PDB file of C-alpha atoms and ligand atoms in Angstrom:
ATOM      1  CA  MET A   1      -3.179 -19.488   7.221  1.00 97.00           C
ATOM      2  CA  LYS A   2      -2.498 -19.175   3.431  1.00 98.00           C
ATOM      3  CA  LEU A   3      -1.183 -16.114   2.238  1.00 98.00           C
ATOM      4  CA  ILE A   4      -1.968 -15.896  -1.847  1.00 98.00           C
ATOM      5  CA  TYR A   5       1.523 -14.365  -2.791  1.00 97.00           C
ATOM      6  CA  ALA A   6       3.719 -13.332  -5.469  1.00 97.00           C
ATOM      7  CA  PRO A   7       7.665 -12.858  -4.936  1.00 97.00           C
ATOM      8  CA  THR A   8       7.862  -9.886  -7.050  1.00 97.00           C
ATOM      9  CA  SER A   9       4.890  -7.883  -4.970  1.00 98.00           C
ATOM     10  CA  PRO A  10       6.050  -5.587  -3.120  1.00 98.00           C
ATOM     11  CA  TYR A  11       3.229  -5.592  -1.297  1.00 98.00           C
ATOM     12  CA  VAL A  12       3.719  -9.112  -0.431  1.00 98.00           C
ATOM     13  CA  ARG A  13       6.992  -8.288   0.442  1.00 98.00           C
ATOM     14  CA  LYS A  14       5.825  -6.267   3.022  1.00 98.00           C
ATOM     15  CA  VAL A  15       3.504  -8.672   4.653  1.00 98.00           C
ATOM     16  CA  MET A  16       6.145 -11.484   4.523  1.00 98.00           C
ATOM     17  CA  ALA A  17       8.986  -9.080   6.385  1.00 98.00           C
ATOM     18  CA  VAL A  18       6.556  -8.074   9.458  1.00 98.00           C
ATOM     19  CA  ALA A  19       5.949 -11.865   9.413  1.00 98.00           C
ATOM     20  CA  LEU A  20       9.609 -12.661   9.652  1.00 98.00           C
ATOM     21  CA  GLU A  21       9.975 -10.130  12.499  1.00 98.00           C
ATOM     22  CA  VAL A  22       6.741 -11.207  14.657  1.00 98.00           C
ATOM     23  CA  GLY A  23       8.310 -14.259  13.990  1.00 98.00           C
ATOM     24  CA  LEU A  24       5.055 -16.344  12.400  1.00 98.00           C
ATOM     25  CA  ALA A  25       6.762 -17.129   8.851  1.00 98.00           C
ATOM     26  CA  GLY A  26       6.088 -20.489   9.553  1.00 97.00           C
ATOM     27  CA  ARG A  27       2.623 -20.643  10.079  1.00 97.00           C
ATOM     28  CA  LEU A  28       2.067 -19.061   6.249  1.00 98.00           C
ATOM     29  CA  GLU A  29       1.701 -21.366   3.895  1.00 98.00           C
ATOM     30  CA  ILE A  30       2.009 -19.761   0.445  1.00 97.00           C
ATOM     31  CA  GLU A  31       0.026 -19.766  -2.520  1.00 97.00           C
ATOM     32  CA  PHE A  32       1.116 -17.868  -5.745  1.00 97.00           C
ATOM     33  CA  ASN A  33      -1.136 -16.160  -7.698  1.00 97.00           C
ATOM     34  CA  PRO A  34       0.310 -13.581 -10.417  1.00 95.00           C
ATOM     35  CA  ALA A  35      -2.481 -10.917  -9.875  1.00 96.00           C
ATOM     36  CA  SER A  36      -2.949 -10.334 -13.430  1.00 94.00           C
ATOM     37  CA  PRO A  37      -4.402  -6.865 -13.453  1.00 94.00           C
ATOM     38  CA  LEU A  38      -6.178  -7.355 -16.995  1.00 92.00           C
ATOM     39  CA  GLN A  39      -7.627 -10.866 -16.305  1.00 93.00           C
ATOM     40  CA  ARG A  40      -9.502 -11.595 -13.357  1.00 96.00           C
ATOM     41  CA  ASP A  41      -8.783 -14.962 -11.774  1.00 97.00           C
ATOM     42  CA  PRO A  42     -11.402 -17.183  -9.674  1.00 96.00           C
ATOM     43  CA  ALA A  43      -8.620 -18.503  -7.938  1.00 94.00           C
ATOM     44  CA  LEU A  44      -8.170 -14.955  -6.589  1.00 97.00           C
ATOM     45  CA  VAL A  45     -11.299 -12.855  -6.734  1.00 97.00           C
ATOM     46  CA  ASP A  46     -13.071 -14.976  -4.806  1.00 96.00           C
ATOM     47  CA  PHE A  47     -11.403 -14.504  -1.886  1.00 97.00           C
ATOM     48  CA  ASN A  48     -10.391 -10.787  -2.573  1.00 98.00           C
ATOM     49  CA  PRO A  49     -13.186  -9.379  -5.148  1.00 98.00           C
ATOM     50  CA  LEU A  50     -10.271  -6.916  -5.861  1.00 98.00           C
ATOM     51  CA  GLY A  51      -8.133  -9.068  -7.632  1.00 98.00           C
ATOM     52  CA  LYS A  52      -5.145  -7.825  -5.953  1.00 98.00           C
ATOM     53  CA  ILE A  53      -2.414  -9.624  -3.745  1.00 98.00           C
ATOM     54  CA  PRO A  54      -1.502  -9.874  -1.026  1.00 98.00           C
ATOM     55  CA  ALA A  55      -4.571 -11.744   0.592  1.00 98.00           C
ATOM     56  CA  LEU A  56      -4.817 -13.736   3.679  1.00 98.00           C
ATOM     57  CA  ILE A  57      -6.729 -16.605   4.269  1.00 98.00           C
ATOM     58  CA  LEU A  58      -7.096 -17.404   8.069  1.00 98.00           C
ATOM     59  CA  ASP A  59      -7.774 -20.841   9.201  1.00 96.00           C
ATOM     60  CA  ASP A  60     -11.659 -20.322   9.873  1.00 97.00           C
ATOM     61  CA  GLY A  61     -11.772 -19.325   5.994  1.00 97.00           C
ATOM     62  CA  SER A  62     -11.884 -15.437   6.416  1.00 98.00           C
ATOM     63  CA  VAL A  63     -10.071 -14.053   4.532  1.00 98.00           C
ATOM     64  CA  LEU A  64      -7.988 -10.482   4.800  1.00 98.00           C
ATOM     65  CA  PHE A  65      -6.975  -7.822   2.196  1.00 98.00           C
ATOM     66  CA  ASP A  66      -4.825  -5.467   1.977  1.00 98.00           C
ATOM     67  CA  SER A  67      -1.042  -5.134   3.285  1.00 98.00           C
ATOM     68  CA  PRO A  68      -1.705  -2.706   5.782  1.00 98.00           C
ATOM     69  CA  VAL A  69      -4.691  -5.426   7.691  1.00 98.00           C
ATOM     70  CA  ILE A  70      -2.697  -8.427   7.481  1.00 98.00           C
ATOM     71  CA  CYS A  71       0.570  -6.561   8.468  1.00 98.00           C
ATOM     72  CA  GLU A  72      -1.249  -5.115  11.718  1.00 98.00           C
ATOM     73  CA  TYR A  73      -3.495  -8.783  12.032  1.00 98.00           C
ATOM     74  CA  LEU A  74       0.031 -10.499  11.905  1.00 98.00           C
ATOM     75  CA  ALA A  75       2.180  -8.240  14.670  1.00 98.00           C
ATOM     76  CA  ALA A  76      -1.512  -8.393  16.747  1.00 98.00           C
ATOM     77  CA  THR A  77      -1.479 -12.431  16.425  1.00 98.00           C
ATOM     78  CA  ALA A  78       2.660 -12.663  17.341  1.00 98.00           C
ATOM     79  CA  GLY A  79       1.612 -10.157  20.790  1.00 98.00           C
ATOM     80  CA  ASP A  80       3.939  -7.801  18.542  1.00 97.00           C
ATOM     81  CA  THR A  81       3.568  -4.096  20.492  1.00 94.00           C
ATOM     82  CA  THR A  82       6.470  -2.551  17.979  1.00 96.00           C
ATOM     83  CA  LEU A  83       5.549  -2.698  14.621  1.00 98.00           C
ATOM     84  CA  PHE A  84       2.761  -0.943  14.807  1.00 98.00           C
ATOM     85  CA  PRO A  85       2.601   1.293  17.907  1.00 96.00           C
ATOM     86  CA  ALA A  86      -0.213   1.466  20.349  1.00 94.00           C
ATOM     87  CA  SER A  87      -0.864   5.095  19.982  1.00 93.00           C
ATOM     88  CA  GLY A  88       0.073   8.926  20.369  1.00 95.00           C
ATOM     89  CA  PRO A  89       2.616  10.289  17.657  1.00 95.00           C
ATOM     90  CA  ALA A  90       5.001   7.316  17.315  1.00 94.00           C
ATOM     91  CA  ARG A  91       1.364   5.593  16.027  1.00 96.00           C
ATOM     92  CA  TRP A  92       0.775   7.940  13.322  1.00 97.00           C
ATOM     93  CA  ALA A  93       3.758   8.401  12.082  1.00 96.00           C
ATOM     94  CA  ALA A  94       4.343   4.833  11.520  1.00 97.00           C
ATOM     95  CA  LEU A  95       1.380   4.363   9.748  1.00 98.00           C
ATOM     96  CA  THR A  96       1.573   7.758   8.245  1.00 98.00           C
ATOM     97  CA  GLN A  97       5.494   6.491   6.581  1.00 98.00           C
ATOM     98  CA  GLN A  98       3.473   3.235   5.864  1.00 98.00           C
ATOM     99  CA  ALA A  99       1.220   5.200   3.537  1.00 98.00           C
ATOM    100  CA  LEU A 100       4.106   6.985   1.987  1.00 98.00           C
ATOM    101  CA  GLY A 101       6.010   3.989   1.076  1.00 98.00           C
ATOM    102  CA  ASP A 102       2.552   2.496  -0.317  1.00 98.00           C
ATOM    103  CA  GLY A 103       1.787   5.078  -2.151  1.00 98.00           C
ATOM    104  CA  LEU A 104       5.165   5.672  -3.779  1.00 98.00           C
ATOM    105  CA  LEU A 105       4.566   2.105  -5.185  1.00 98.00           C
ATOM    106  CA  ASP A 106       0.844   3.098  -6.217  1.00 98.00           C
ATOM    107  CA  ALA A 107       2.669   4.927  -8.316  1.00 98.00           C
ATOM    108  CA  ALA A 108       5.125   2.306  -9.498  1.00 98.00           C
ATOM    109  CA  ILE A 109       3.011   0.217 -10.372  1.00 97.00           C
ATOM    110  CA  ALA A 110       0.484   1.933 -12.038  1.00 95.00           C
ATOM    111  CA  ASN A 111       3.201   3.292 -13.958  1.00 95.00           C
ATOM    112  CA  ARG A 112       4.553  -0.106 -14.495  1.00 94.00           C
ATOM    113  CA  TYR A 113       0.910  -1.365 -15.942  1.00 91.00           C
ATOM    114  CA  GLU A 114       0.981   1.790 -18.433  1.00 88.00           C
ATOM    115  CA  THR A 115       4.389   0.960 -19.835  1.00 86.00           C
ATOM    116  CA  VAL A 116       4.451  -3.196 -19.446  1.00 83.00           C
ATOM    117  CA  PRO A 117       1.074  -4.670 -20.838  1.00 81.00           C
ATOM    118  CA  ARG A 118      -0.186  -1.882 -22.172  1.00 85.00           C
ATOM    119  CA  PRO A 119       0.002  -1.230 -26.372  1.00 86.00           C
ATOM    120  CA  VAL A 120       2.735   0.682 -27.148  1.00 88.00           C
ATOM    121  CA  GLU A 121      -0.133   2.809 -29.366  1.00 89.00           C
ATOM    122  CA  LEU A 122      -2.377   3.216 -26.100  1.00 83.00           C
ATOM    123  CA  ARG A 123       0.255   4.325 -23.458  1.00 87.00           C
ATOM    124  CA  TRP A 124       0.087   8.177 -22.361  1.00 89.00           C
ATOM    125  CA  PRO A 125       3.077   9.753 -21.559  1.00 91.00           C
ATOM    126  CA  ASP A 126       1.232  12.375 -19.408  1.00 93.00           C
ATOM    127  CA  TRP A 127       0.316   9.476 -17.019  1.00 93.00           C
ATOM    128  CA  THR A 128       3.697   8.365 -16.501  1.00 94.00           C
ATOM    129  CA  ARG A 129       5.012  12.248 -15.888  1.00 96.00           C
ATOM    130  CA  ALA A 130       2.464  12.248 -13.324  1.00 97.00           C
ATOM    131  CA  GLN A 131       3.459   8.902 -11.472  1.00 97.00           C
ATOM    132  CA  LEU A 132       7.451   9.220 -12.166  1.00 97.00           C
ATOM    133  CA  ALA A 133       6.393  12.674 -10.523  1.00 98.00           C
ATOM    134  CA  LYS A 134       4.534  11.434  -6.961  1.00 98.00           C
ATOM    135  CA  ILE A 135       7.461   8.553  -7.177  1.00 98.00           C
ATOM    136  CA  ALA A 136      10.268  11.780  -7.028  1.00 98.00           C
ATOM    137  CA  GLY A 137       7.917  13.337  -4.174  1.00 98.00           C
ATOM    138  CA  ALA A 138       7.595  10.838  -2.112  1.00 98.00           C
ATOM    139  CA  LEU A 139      11.713  10.103  -2.140  1.00 98.00           C
ATOM    140  CA  ASP A 140      12.301  13.964  -1.251  1.00 98.00           C
ATOM    141  CA  ARG A 141       9.816  13.330   1.856  1.00 98.00           C
ATOM    142  CA  ILE A 142      11.963   9.614   2.744  1.00 98.00           C
ATOM    143  CA  GLU A 143      15.122  11.624   2.366  1.00 98.00           C
ATOM    144  CA  ALA A 144      13.747  14.578   4.596  1.00 98.00           C
ATOM    145  CA  LEU A 145      12.625  11.499   7.094  1.00 97.00           C
ATOM    146  CA  ALA A 146      15.723   9.669   7.198  1.00 97.00           C
ATOM    147  CA  PRO A 147      17.701  11.082  10.185  1.00 95.00           C
ATOM    148  CA  GLU A 148      14.373  10.444  11.934  1.00 94.00           C
ATOM    149  CA  LEU A 149      14.447   6.423  10.376  1.00 95.00           C
ATOM    150  CA  ARG A 150      18.198   6.474  11.450  1.00 91.00           C
ATOM    151  CA  GLY A 151      17.230   7.216  14.950  1.00 84.00           C
ATOM    152  CA  ASP A 152      14.389   4.523  15.459  1.00 81.00           C
ATOM    153  CA  ALA A 153      15.486   2.034  17.714  1.00 79.00           C
ATOM    154  CA  GLN A 154      13.384  -0.704  16.164  1.00 92.00           C
ATOM    155  CA  PRO A 155      11.784  -0.912  13.341  1.00 97.00           C
ATOM    156  CA  THR A 156       8.079  -0.246  12.649  1.00 98.00           C
ATOM    157  CA  ILE A 157       5.495  -0.873   9.807  1.00 98.00           C
ATOM    158  CA  GLY A 158       6.582   2.563   8.245  1.00 98.00           C
ATOM    159  CA  SER A 159      10.068   1.807   7.645  1.00 98.00           C
ATOM    160  CA  ILE A 160       9.384  -1.792   6.746  1.00 98.00           C
ATOM    161  CA  ALA A 161       7.125  -0.098   4.133  1.00 98.00           C
ATOM    162  CA  LEU A 162       9.508   2.797   2.988  1.00 98.00           C
ATOM    163  CA  ALA A 163      12.501  -0.314   2.610  1.00 98.00           C
ATOM    164  CA  CYS A 164       9.782  -2.287   0.600  1.00 98.00           C
ATOM    165  CA  ALA A 165       9.326   0.667  -1.779  1.00 98.00           C
ATOM    166  CA  LEU A 166      13.074   1.321  -2.118  1.00 98.00           C
ATOM    167  CA  GLY A 167      13.320  -2.000  -2.750  1.00 98.00           C
ATOM    168  CA  TYR A 168      11.017  -2.488  -5.271  1.00 98.00           C
ATOM    169  CA  LEU A 169      12.372   0.511  -7.221  1.00 98.00           C
ATOM    170  CA  ASP A 170      16.086  -1.106  -7.574  1.00 98.00           C
ATOM    171  CA  PHE A 171      14.021  -4.258  -8.500  1.00 98.00           C
ATOM    172  CA  ARG A 172      11.824  -2.658 -11.428  1.00 97.00           C
ATOM    173  CA  TYR A 173      13.312   0.799 -11.588  1.00 97.00           C
ATOM    174  CA  ALA A 174      16.725   0.672 -11.346  1.00 96.00           C
ATOM    175  CA  ASP A 175      17.446   3.246 -14.396  1.00 96.00           C
ATOM    176  CA  LEU A 176      15.795   5.724 -12.094  1.00 97.00           C
ATOM    177  CA  GLY A 177      18.466   6.367  -9.992  1.00 97.00           C
ATOM    178  CA  TRP A 178      16.440   7.284  -6.791  1.00 98.00           C
ATOM    179  CA  ARG A 179      19.683   7.508  -4.901  1.00 98.00           C
ATOM    180  CA  GLU A 180      21.022  10.270  -6.617  1.00 98.00           C
ATOM    181  CA  GLY A 181      20.739  13.501  -4.397  1.00 98.00           C
ATOM    182  CA  ARG A 182      19.510  11.683  -1.648  1.00 98.00           C
ATOM    183  CA  PRO A 183      22.393  10.474   0.129  1.00 98.00           C
ATOM    184  CA  GLN A 184      20.372  10.372   3.798  1.00 97.00           C
ATOM    185  CA  ALA A 185      17.840   7.623   2.238  1.00 98.00           C
ATOM    186  CA  ALA A 186      20.584   5.932   0.460  1.00 98.00           C
ATOM    187  CA  ALA A 187      22.538   5.431   3.338  1.00 97.00           C
ATOM    188  CA  TRP A 188      19.316   4.533   5.803  1.00 97.00           C
ATOM    189  CA  PHE A 189      17.990   1.839   3.092  1.00 97.00           C
ATOM    190  CA  ALA A 190      21.875   0.225   2.654  1.00 97.00           C
ATOM    191  CA  ALA A 191      21.395  -0.230   6.328  1.00 96.00           C
ATOM    192  CA  PHE A 192      17.938  -1.501   6.859  1.00 97.00           C
ATOM    193  CA  ASP A 193      18.139  -3.542   3.916  1.00 97.00           C
ATOM    194  CA  GLU A 194      20.501  -6.202   5.509  1.00 96.00           C
ATOM    195  CA  ARG A 195      17.956  -6.961   8.365  1.00 97.00           C
ATOM    196  CA  PRO A 196      17.576 -10.873   8.153  1.00 97.00           C
ATOM    197  CA  ALA A 197      13.849 -10.364   7.013  1.00 98.00           C
ATOM    198  CA  MET A 198      14.607  -8.098   4.484  1.00 98.00           C
ATOM    199  CA  VAL A 199      17.562  -9.812   3.340  1.00 98.00           C
ATOM    200  CA  ALA A 200      14.988 -13.050   3.053  1.00 98.00           C
ATOM    201  CA  THR A 201      12.570 -11.560   1.267  1.00 98.00           C
ATOM    202  CA  ARG A 202      14.478  -9.847  -2.000  1.00 97.00           C
ATOM    203  CA  PRO A 203      12.145  -9.681  -4.784  1.00 96.00           C
ATOM    204  CA  ARG A 204      12.505 -12.125  -7.531  1.00 93.00           C
ATOM    205  CA  GLU A 205      10.861 -13.377 -10.427  1.00 92.00           C
ATOM    206  CA  HIS A 206       8.820 -16.579  -9.647  1.00 91.00           C
ATOM    207  CA  VAL A 207      10.260 -19.498 -10.738  1.00 88.00           C
ATOM    208  CA  ALA A 208       7.405 -22.686 -11.575  1.00 83.00           C
TER     209      ALA A 208
HETATM  210  N1  GSH B   1      -3.135  -1.474  -1.483  1.00 96.23           N
HETATM  211  C1  GSH B   1      -2.872  -2.786  -1.785  1.00 96.23           C
HETATM  212  C2  GSH B   1      -2.625  -2.960  -3.187  1.00 96.23           C
HETATM  213  C3  GSH B   1      -2.229  -4.365  -3.560  1.00 96.23           C
HETATM  214  C4  GSH B   1      -1.887  -4.587  -5.375  1.00 96.23           C
HETATM  215  O1  GSH B   1      -1.752  -3.404  -6.131  1.00 96.23           O
HETATM  216  N2  GSH B   1      -1.020  -5.815  -5.381  1.00 96.23           N
HETATM  217  C5  GSH B   1      -1.034  -5.918  -6.715  1.00 96.23           C
HETATM  218  C6  GSH B   1       0.632  -6.724  -6.956  1.00 96.23           C
HETATM  219  S1  GSH B   1       1.897  -5.527  -6.567  1.00 96.23           S
HETATM  220  C7  GSH B   1      -1.861  -6.437  -7.638  1.00 96.23           C
HETATM  221  O2  GSH B   1      -2.344  -7.445  -6.963  1.00 96.23           O
HETATM  222  N3  GSH B   1      -2.446  -6.278  -8.848  1.00 96.23           N
HETATM  223  C8  GSH B   1      -3.369  -6.578  -9.796  1.00 96.23           C
HETATM  224  C9  GSH B   1      -4.392  -5.723 -10.315  1.00 96.23           C
HETATM  225  O3  GSH B   1      -4.260  -4.333  -9.910  1.00 96.23           O
HETATM  226  O4  GSH B   1      -5.659  -5.931 -10.574  1.00 96.23           O
HETATM  227  C10 GSH B   1      -2.215  -3.612  -0.839  1.00 96.23           C
HETATM  228  O5  GSH B   1      -1.893  -2.785   0.123  1.00 96.23           O
HETATM  229  O6  GSH B   1      -1.739  -4.638  -0.813  1.00 96.23           O
END
């Protein structure tokens, strides 16, 4: 299997962390692609017409995207039954937590695209304010969920997604101070982030 990847992408990190948790990381060949939101790269869009990473190319040539699909595929392939609980309230809780983490990231990345590649004269402060408000709302929800997360005996796709989202804020939004006023989330993240799968996937700039 080949994963189209960048070490800066928090969605890729989620996939890599799941692969490590379920013991499939060694089966992943990785191919770097920066996935520019502006330049369509045939090497990527031939596989994912949306031009986004991660994309997973299976050995039979079929392609899976996006990160929730790839994560569930890896867990199912490994026969893991804990990251994606099979049914009942535990399943819906884990999937909703994943949506919360991914949604926080969607806002963080939308705002990064607004502030980093976009020419200064074209930037729209209301857009940034709106994305930062989504991030703050998601963080407050994570703070409320933290006691439940601490009580989970096993990681799920939900806790992995939330931890990857918080790790991305540390990487790209260090000035945000997301821990302020959110001691429970900060304490949960400090412990979860020491899992070997999280340590091995810390975000970093790509070095050619
Ligand atoms: N919902 C997607 C989001 C993936 C995504 O937005 N990835 C970013 C990199 S962090 C990307 O490929 N951006 C390029 C673009 O938006 O065109 C997933 O979970 O995989």
